[in-house]
Short mmCIF file of C-alpha atoms and ligand atoms in Angstrom, two decimals:
data_model
loop_
_atom_site.label_atom_id
_atom_site.label_comp_id
_atom_site.label_asym_id
_atom_site.label_seq_id
_atom_site.Cartn_x
_atom_site.Cartn_y
_atom_site.Cartn_z
CA MET A 14 0.00 0.00 0.00
CA LEU A 15 1.32 3.43 -0.95
CA LYS A 16 1.83 5.38 2.25
CA GLY A 17 2.47 8.93 3.30
CA VAL A 18 5.92 9.91 4.49
CA PHE A 19 6.10 10.09 8.26
CA PRO A 20 9.03 10.21 10.75
CA VAL A 21 8.19 6.77 12.15
CA GLU A 22 11.43 6.48 14.20
CA ARG A 23 10.57 9.72 15.95
CA PHE A 24 7.08 8.45 16.70
CA ALA A 25 8.37 5.23 18.25
CA PRO A 26 8.94 6.48 21.82
CA LEU A 27 5.77 8.60 21.90
CA ARG A 28 2.60 7.73 23.71
CA THR A 29 -0.32 7.28 21.36
CA PRO A 30 -2.78 8.50 20.23
CA PHE A 31 -1.63 11.96 19.14
CA TYR A 32 -2.08 14.38 16.27
CA TYR A 33 0.85 14.87 13.96
CA TYR A 34 0.89 18.06 11.87
CA ASP A 35 3.00 18.48 8.76
CA LEU A 36 3.77 22.20 8.92
CA ASP A 37 5.56 22.15 5.60
CA LEU A 38 2.36 20.96 3.91
CA LEU A 39 0.37 23.59 5.82
CA ARG A 40 2.72 26.32 4.57
CA ARG A 41 2.57 25.06 1.00
CA THR A 42 -1.21 25.08 1.26
CA LEU A 43 -1.27 28.61 2.65
CA ARG A 44 1.04 29.84 -0.11
CA LYS A 45 -1.30 28.25 -2.64
CA VAL A 46 -4.36 29.93 -1.06
CA ALA A 47 -2.58 33.29 -1.19
CA GLU A 48 -1.55 32.77 -4.80
CA SER A 49 -4.94 31.49 -6.07
CA SER A 50 -6.99 34.09 -4.22
CA ALA A 51 -4.79 36.87 -5.63
CA GLY A 52 -6.45 36.13 -8.99
CA LEU A 53 -9.75 37.44 -7.66
CA PRO A 54 -9.76 41.21 -7.07
CA GLY A 55 -11.09 42.07 -3.62
CA ALA A 56 -10.72 38.53 -2.23
CA ARG A 57 -10.16 38.32 1.54
CA VAL A 58 -9.62 34.93 3.11
CA HIS A 59 -10.66 34.33 6.72
CA TYR A 60 -9.59 31.01 8.16
CA ALA A 61 -12.50 29.20 9.87
CA VAL A 62 -11.04 28.68 13.34
CA LYS A 63 -13.56 25.95 14.19
CA ALA A 64 -11.73 23.56 11.87
CA ASN A 65 -8.64 23.57 14.06
CA PHE A 66 -7.73 25.95 16.88
CA ASN A 67 -4.43 24.39 17.87
CA PRO A 68 -2.31 27.48 18.74
CA VAL A 69 0.66 26.38 16.60
CA ILE A 70 -1.60 25.95 13.58
CA LEU A 71 -3.36 29.27 14.25
CA LYS A 72 -0.04 31.14 14.55
CA GLU A 73 1.17 29.70 11.28
CA ILE A 74 -2.00 30.77 9.46
CA ALA A 75 -2.01 34.21 11.09
CA SER A 76 1.58 34.75 9.97
CA PHE A 77 0.38 34.63 6.36
CA GLY A 78 -1.81 37.65 7.01
CA PHE A 79 -5.18 35.92 6.60
CA GLY A 80 -8.22 36.91 8.62
CA ALA A 81 -10.18 34.64 10.97
CA ASP A 82 -13.77 33.45 10.97
CA CYS A 83 -14.90 32.84 14.55
CA VAL A 84 -18.09 31.41 16.04
CA SER A 85 -17.61 32.12 19.74
CA GLY A 86 -15.90 34.50 22.11
CA GLY A 87 -13.42 31.71 22.83
CA GLU A 88 -12.49 31.47 19.16
CA ILE A 89 -12.07 35.25 18.93
CA LYS A 90 -9.70 35.11 21.89
CA ALA A 91 -7.77 32.16 20.41
CA ALA A 92 -7.44 34.05 17.11
CA LEU A 93 -6.24 37.26 18.80
CA ASP A 94 -3.77 35.33 20.98
CA ALA A 95 -2.36 33.69 17.84
CA GLY A 96 -1.75 37.05 16.20
CA PHE A 97 -4.77 37.55 13.92
CA ALA A 98 -5.58 41.26 13.63
CA PRO A 99 -9.01 42.29 15.03
CA GLU A 100 -9.71 44.06 11.71
CA GLY A 101 -9.57 40.67 9.99
CA ILE A 102 -11.95 38.87 12.37
CA VAL A 103 -15.54 38.06 11.44
CA PHE A 104 -17.92 36.67 14.04
CA ALA A 105 -20.74 34.29 13.04
CA GLY A 106 -23.14 32.01 14.88
CA VAL A 107 -26.88 31.76 15.49
CA GLY A 108 -26.59 32.11 19.26
CA LYS A 109 -24.11 34.81 20.19
CA SER A 110 -24.39 35.52 23.91
CA ASP A 111 -24.43 39.07 25.31
CA ARG A 112 -21.04 38.44 26.84
CA GLU A 113 -19.59 37.33 23.53
CA ILE A 114 -21.07 40.34 21.73
CA ASP A 115 -19.64 42.71 24.37
CA TYR A 116 -16.24 41.06 24.10
CA ALA A 117 -16.25 41.27 20.29
CA LEU A 118 -17.24 44.95 20.45
CA GLN A 119 -14.42 45.69 22.89
CA GLN A 120 -11.89 43.92 20.66
CA GLY A 121 -12.96 45.91 17.61
CA ILE A 122 -13.54 42.97 15.29
CA SER A 123 -14.41 43.75 11.70
CA ARG A 124 -17.80 42.12 11.31
CA PHE A 125 -20.75 40.50 13.05
CA ASN A 126 -22.44 38.04 10.72
CA VAL A 127 -26.00 38.40 11.97
CA GLU A 128 -28.45 35.53 11.66
CA SER A 129 -31.82 37.00 12.81
CA ALA A 130 -33.72 40.23 13.47
CA ALA A 131 -33.73 39.40 17.19
CA GLU A 132 -29.93 39.17 17.24
CA LEU A 133 -29.59 42.41 15.26
CA GLU A 134 -31.62 44.28 17.87
CA VAL A 135 -29.53 42.90 20.74
CA ILE A 136 -26.26 43.82 18.99
CA ASN A 137 -27.65 47.32 18.40
CA GLU A 138 -28.59 47.69 22.05
CA LEU A 139 -25.26 46.38 23.39
CA ALA A 140 -23.27 48.51 20.93
CA GLY A 141 -25.28 51.55 22.05
CA LYS A 142 -24.49 50.84 25.69
CA ALA A 143 -20.81 50.43 24.86
CA GLY A 144 -20.82 53.69 22.90
CA LYS A 145 -19.87 51.87 19.71
CA THR A 146 -21.23 51.12 16.27
CA ALA A 147 -21.22 47.45 15.33
CA PRO A 148 -20.36 46.59 11.72
CA VAL A 149 -22.86 43.94 10.60
CA SER A 150 -23.43 41.64 7.66
CA LEU A 151 -26.69 39.76 7.27
CA ARG A 152 -26.43 36.02 6.80
CA VAL A 153 -28.79 35.03 4.05
CA ASN A 154 -30.05 31.51 3.69
CA PRO A 155 -29.55 30.94 -0.04
CA ASP A 156 -31.68 27.76 -0.17
CA ILE A 157 -29.04 25.77 -2.02
CA GLY A 158 -28.40 22.17 -1.00
CA ALA A 159 -24.78 21.28 -1.55
CA HIS A 160 -24.17 17.65 -2.49
CA THR A 161 -22.73 16.62 0.80
CA HIS A 162 -23.70 14.91 4.06
CA SER A 163 -27.01 16.21 5.45
CA ASN A 164 -25.45 17.12 8.80
CA ILE A 165 -23.05 19.55 7.17
CA THR A 166 -25.40 21.12 4.62
CA THR A 167 -26.40 24.48 5.96
CA GLY A 168 -27.84 26.50 3.09
CA LEU A 169 -31.33 24.94 2.77
CA ALA A 170 -34.52 27.00 3.25
CA GLU A 171 -35.86 25.99 6.67
CA ASN A 172 -32.75 25.81 8.73
CA LYS A 173 -31.56 27.33 11.97
CA PHE A 174 -28.91 29.25 10.03
CA GLY A 175 -29.38 32.60 8.33
CA ILE A 176 -32.26 34.80 7.31
CA ASN A 177 -34.77 33.52 4.75
CA TYR A 178 -35.29 35.33 1.46
CA GLU A 179 -38.78 36.53 2.36
CA GLN A 180 -37.55 38.08 5.59
CA LEU A 181 -34.37 39.60 4.26
CA GLU A 182 -35.79 42.91 3.08
CA GLY A 183 -37.39 43.58 6.48
CA VAL A 184 -34.20 42.76 8.39
CA LEU A 185 -32.10 44.79 5.98
CA ARG A 186 -34.36 47.83 6.43
CA LEU A 187 -34.12 47.35 10.19
CA ALA A 188 -30.30 47.28 9.97
CA LEU A 189 -30.34 50.52 8.01
CA ARG A 190 -32.65 52.14 10.56
CA LEU A 191 -30.95 51.14 13.80
CA GLY A 192 -28.54 53.70 15.22
CA HIS A 193 -25.73 51.54 16.59
CA VAL A 194 -25.14 49.10 13.79
CA LYS A 195 -23.64 49.77 10.40
CA PHE A 196 -24.79 47.59 7.54
CA MET A 197 -21.74 46.28 5.67
CA GLY A 198 -22.84 43.42 3.47
CA LEU A 199 -24.35 39.99 2.98
CA HIS A 200 -23.06 36.65 4.19
CA PHE A 201 -23.72 33.17 2.76
CA HIS A 202 -22.57 29.63 3.44
CA ILE A 203 -23.94 26.57 1.68
CA GLY A 204 -22.21 23.67 3.39
CA SER A 205 -18.94 21.86 3.79
CA GLN A 206 -16.80 19.29 1.91
CA ILE A 207 -18.08 20.58 -1.44
CA LEU A 208 -16.20 19.23 -4.44
CA ASP A 209 -18.62 20.06 -7.24
CA MET A 210 -17.85 23.59 -8.41
CA MET A 211 -21.40 23.77 -9.80
CA ASP A 212 -22.62 24.19 -6.22
CA PHE A 213 -20.54 27.35 -5.96
CA VAL A 214 -21.74 28.47 -9.39
CA ALA A 215 -25.31 28.12 -8.07
CA LEU A 216 -24.36 30.25 -5.07
CA CYS A 217 -22.85 32.94 -7.33
CA ASN A 218 -26.03 33.00 -9.44
CA ARG A 219 -28.15 33.39 -6.31
CA ILE A 220 -26.00 36.25 -5.09
CA ASN A 221 -26.13 37.99 -8.49
CA SER A 222 -29.91 37.84 -8.71
CA LEU A 223 -30.37 38.85 -5.09
CA ARG A 224 -28.12 41.86 -5.56
CA GLU A 225 -30.13 42.89 -8.60
CA SER A 226 -33.49 42.56 -6.89
CA LEU A 227 -32.28 44.53 -3.84
CA ALA A 228 -30.92 47.26 -6.11
CA LYS A 229 -34.29 47.51 -7.85
CA ARG A 230 -35.90 48.25 -4.51
CA GLY A 231 -33.25 50.84 -3.74
CA LEU A 232 -31.50 48.65 -1.17
CA PRO A 233 -27.72 48.23 -0.86
CA CYS A 234 -26.10 44.84 -0.74
CA GLY A 235 -22.67 45.93 0.48
CA ASP A 236 -19.82 43.49 0.23
CA ILE A 237 -20.17 39.73 -0.05
CA ASN A 238 -19.05 36.90 2.18
CA VAL A 239 -19.45 33.55 0.42
CA GLY A 240 -18.63 31.41 3.48
CA GLY A 241 -16.46 28.33 3.25
CA GLY A 242 -17.00 24.77 2.15
CA LEU A 243 -14.31 23.79 -0.34
CA GLY A 244 -13.73 20.05 0.04
CA ILE A 245 -10.59 17.95 -0.02
CA ASN A 246 -9.77 14.51 -1.42
CA TYR A 247 -9.97 12.09 1.52
CA GLN A 248 -9.38 9.06 -0.72
CA HIS A 249 -5.96 9.97 -2.08
CA PRO A 250 -4.08 12.11 0.44
CA ASN A 251 -0.72 11.04 -1.01
CA HIS A 252 -1.47 12.15 -4.57
CA LEU A 253 -3.77 15.08 -3.90
CA ASP A 254 -2.53 16.81 -0.80
CA ILE A 255 -3.70 20.34 -1.62
CA ALA A 256 -7.31 21.24 -2.41
CA ASP A 257 -8.14 22.69 -5.80
CA PHE A 258 -7.93 26.35 -4.80
CA ASP A 259 -7.34 27.47 -8.39
CA ALA A 260 -10.66 26.02 -9.57
CA TYR A 261 -12.41 27.38 -6.49
CA PHE A 262 -11.32 31.01 -6.78
CA ARG A 263 -11.65 30.90 -10.58
CA THR A 264 -15.31 29.89 -10.14
CA PHE A 265 -16.07 33.01 -8.09
CA ARG A 266 -14.02 35.20 -10.38
CA LYS A 267 -15.97 33.99 -13.36
CA HIS A 268 -19.50 33.81 -11.95
CA LEU A 269 -19.82 36.49 -9.28
CA GLN A 270 -20.88 39.80 -10.77
CA LEU A 271 -20.00 42.64 -8.45
CA PRO A 272 -19.20 46.30 -8.89
CA GLN A 273 -15.47 46.92 -9.10
CA GLY A 274 -13.82 47.31 -5.75
CA THR A 275 -16.34 45.16 -3.85
CA ALA A 276 -14.65 42.96 -1.27
CA VAL A 277 -15.39 39.23 -1.44
CA HIS A 278 -14.82 37.39 1.82
CA PHE A 279 -14.11 33.67 2.09
CA GLU A 280 -14.24 31.51 5.20
CA LEU A 281 -12.19 28.43 4.44
CA GLY A 282 -11.56 25.86 7.14
CA ARG A 283 -11.27 22.24 6.06
CA SER A 284 -9.43 22.85 2.81
CA ILE A 285 -6.68 24.72 4.64
CA VAL A 286 -5.97 22.35 7.53
CA ALA A 287 -7.42 18.89 6.83
CA PRO A 288 -4.56 17.43 4.77
CA CYS A 289 -1.76 18.45 7.13
CA GLY A 290 -3.10 16.57 10.16
CA THR A 291 -2.82 12.86 10.88
CA LEU A 292 -4.06 10.98 13.90
CA ILE A 293 -1.36 8.51 14.94
CA SER A 294 -2.46 5.48 16.91
CA ARG A 295 -1.20 2.01 17.88
CA VAL A 296 -2.83 -1.34 17.35
CA LEU A 297 -3.81 -2.78 20.72
CA TYR A 298 -5.29 -6.08 19.61
CA VAL A 299 -6.15 -7.96 16.47
CA LYS A 300 -9.35 -9.81 17.16
CA GLU A 301 -10.46 -12.59 14.86
CA GLY A 302 -14.24 -12.69 14.71
CA THR A 303 -16.25 -15.32 12.87
CA THR A 304 -16.69 -13.32 9.67
CA ARG A 305 -14.67 -10.19 10.37
CA ARG A 306 -11.24 -9.30 11.63
CA PHE A 307 -10.97 -6.31 13.94
CA ALA A 308 -7.96 -4.06 14.41
CA ILE A 309 -8.63 -2.51 17.79
CA ILE A 310 -6.56 0.65 18.04
CA ASP A 311 -5.90 3.05 20.91
CA ALA A 312 -7.49 6.03 19.14
CA SER A 313 -11.23 6.46 19.28
CA MET A 314 -14.14 8.70 18.49
CA THR A 315 -12.98 10.97 21.32
CA GLU A 316 -9.97 12.02 19.22
CA LEU A 317 -11.72 11.91 15.84
CA ILE A 318 -15.49 11.81 15.83
CA ARG A 319 -16.12 12.33 12.11
CA PRO A 320 -16.49 8.65 11.14
CA ALA A 321 -18.90 8.06 14.05
CA ILE A 322 -21.20 11.01 13.41
CA TYR A 323 -20.95 11.62 9.66
CA LYS A 324 -19.82 8.17 8.47
CA ALA A 325 -16.87 10.14 7.14
CA TYR A 326 -14.06 8.30 5.39
CA HIS A 327 -10.47 8.71 6.55
CA ARG A 328 -7.80 6.63 4.87
CA ILE A 329 -5.86 4.44 7.30
CA GLU A 330 -2.31 3.22 6.74
CA ASN A 331 -0.21 0.85 8.82
CA LEU A 332 3.12 2.69 9.03
CA THR A 333 5.14 -0.17 10.51
CA SER A 334 4.11 -3.10 8.34
CA ASP A 335 4.88 -4.07 4.80
CA GLU A 336 3.26 -7.47 4.95
CA PRO A 337 0.46 -8.20 2.47
CA GLU A 338 -2.84 -6.45 3.02
CA GLU A 339 -5.69 -8.00 4.95
CA ILE A 340 -9.25 -6.85 5.49
CA TYR A 341 -10.01 -5.17 8.80
CA ASP A 342 -12.67 -3.30 10.65
CA VAL A 343 -10.64 -0.63 12.41
CA VAL A 344 -12.30 0.21 15.71
CA GLY A 345 -11.61 2.21 18.85
CA PRO A 346 -11.91 1.27 22.53
CA VAL A 347 -14.85 3.54 23.45
CA CYS A 348 -18.07 1.94 24.68
CA GLU A 349 -20.19 2.92 21.67
CA SER A 350 -20.89 0.70 18.70
CA SER A 351 -20.35 3.73 16.46
CA ASP A 352 -16.72 3.95 17.59
CA VAL A 353 -15.57 2.58 14.24
CA PHE A 354 -13.07 4.26 11.92
CA LEU A 355 -13.39 2.01 8.88
CA LYS A 356 -15.16 -1.21 7.99
CA GLY A 357 -13.76 -3.79 5.57
CA ALA A 358 -10.59 -1.80 4.94
CA SER A 359 -7.62 -3.28 3.13
CA ILE A 360 -4.54 -2.53 5.25
CA ASP A 361 -1.05 -4.02 5.51
CA LYS A 362 -1.19 -6.89 8.01
CA CYS A 363 -1.61 -5.54 11.54
CA ARG A 364 0.10 -6.74 14.66
CA ARG A 365 -0.06 -5.47 18.22
CA GLY A 366 2.02 -2.30 18.56
CA ASP A 367 1.90 -1.30 14.90
CA LEU A 368 1.62 2.44 14.26
CA MET A 369 -1.48 3.43 12.33
CA ALA A 370 -1.95 6.74 10.48
CA ILE A 371 -5.50 8.05 10.17
CA ARG A 372 -5.12 10.54 7.39
CA SER A 373 -6.60 13.95 6.50
CA ALA A 374 -7.63 14.56 10.09
CA GLY A 375 -6.39 18.14 10.48
CA ALA A 376 -9.88 19.64 10.19
CA TYR A 377 -12.64 18.94 12.70
CA GLY A 378 -10.44 16.30 14.34
CA GLU A 379 -8.59 17.78 17.30
CA SER A 380 -11.11 20.63 17.46
CA MET A 381 -14.00 18.20 18.03
CA ALA A 382 -12.18 15.98 20.52
CA SER A 383 -13.95 15.16 23.78
CA GLY A 384 -13.21 13.61 27.15
CA TYR A 385 -15.89 10.93 26.89
CA ASN A 386 -15.04 7.80 28.91
CA CYS A 387 -12.57 9.98 30.88
CA ARG A 388 -10.16 9.84 28.01
CA PRO A 389 -7.51 12.59 27.91
CA LEU A 390 -7.56 15.12 25.08
CA PRO A 391 -5.05 14.17 22.39
CA PRO A 392 -1.66 15.89 22.42
CA SER A 393 -0.16 17.20 19.20
CA VAL A 394 3.32 17.05 17.68
CA PHE A 395 4.67 19.02 14.76
CA SER A 396 6.99 18.17 11.93
CA ASP A 397 9.20 21.20 12.66
CA VAL A 398 9.65 20.85 16.36
CA ASP A 399 11.97 18.38 18.06
CA PHE A 400 9.99 15.80 19.95
N1 LLP B 504 -18.36 29.54 7.44
C1 LLP B 504 -19.46 29.07 8.09
C2 LLP B 504 -20.57 30.00 8.32
C3 LLP B 504 -19.52 27.74 8.51
O1 LLP B 504 -20.60 27.30 9.13
C4 LLP B 504 -18.42 26.87 8.26
C5 LLP B 504 -18.45 25.49 8.69
C6 LLP B 504 -17.31 27.40 7.58
C7 LLP B 504 -17.31 28.73 7.19
C8 LLP B 504 -16.10 26.55 7.26
O2 LLP B 504 -16.42 25.55 6.37
P1 LLP B 504 -15.28 24.62 5.71
O3 LLP B 504 -14.46 25.47 4.77
O4 LLP B 504 -14.45 24.06 6.79
O5 LLP B 504 -16.06 23.59 4.99
N2 LLP B 504 -17.70 19.18 11.61
C9 LLP B 504 -18.04 18.99 10.20
C10 LLP B 504 -17.99 20.27 9.41
C11 LLP B 504 -18.87 21.33 9.99
C12 LLP B 504 -18.78 22.62 9.22
C13 LLP B 504 -19.50 23.71 9.94
N3 LLP B 504 -19.41 24.97 9.31
C14 LLP B 504 -17.10 17.95 9.62
O6 LLP B 504 -16.29 17.40 10.36
O7 LLP B 504 -17.18 17.62 8.44
#
């Protein structure tokens, strides 16, 4: 089996499971994002902190001058601590608490992505009390279903996210009327792990027609935030280790019709950090069942929950075996039958103690880890740092 290149000798003395981050790949990815987005005038990339808030990763991304997309006060703090400038921070989320809004106002972030009229009024009131004006964008629900898992599709009509088309005009007029908010633009997000560029074309078409219809009624649309969602190739991490940023930014360049000088904001998470992260684990036991063979490893859904909750695929390689492949169900030790990484996977013969690499786990891996079953949170090691 073709495998990724990992410093296996350096892993040998380490306690598993842990996350391993290839910072060289992260930097190559960030350079590519900078280069591809430069082809689109007005493009501003904000890294979606929810994908991975490991401080080392955040610092690396901040050092490239990108902005940050945050969904809680905690994420805003993590972004600021890592060196992201407040002027590059956008704050989204359907349930921002008063405390979080106050904190964001104090920090002088660049944008509140507002998801309802009720929230807009609260932000207005809190900004008034703080003697400030809050810059707001309205999150519009574009009613586009991206071809992806239902749990991570967010752009459909009746959804907790965003403001529906029919209500948009009313909320927009309210934003223009209120004294302590400043209307800045519109925000969209259609889902995650999107590989079909036609989904983004559909989003561009929606934005174009919405802008036109608002203009006809004498309403501004401001700048545009198209959210995130670009997918990566989970099947072939060794061949395709960087997402297709060229195709992605080209799609918006070609299909989004905006007046010259309009800023276009992007909130990319997964595509930036997923490929550089690998969950490293050891085989505890090989259990021969009657019809199946189980590789029971010491990583579980508490380190990487994506397979358990989305049936997400992550390629698994045995880094310390070159014996012929066998078929395994790779499972974790947690007391849940969904604690399964892969079923019927062809992997080089496993023996107790073998090191297993669970690939493309840099996004929504460490950041979604939990302490279920009193398991410790996974530590992380980096390609650059001596360990
Ligand atoms: N902007 C908004 C408003 C979002 O809701 C999200 C992700 C992003 C940007 C970043 O999307 P990305 O570029 O990473 O696709 N835990 C799930 C993914 C949840 C995505 C939530 N929203 C997973 O593991 O697949």
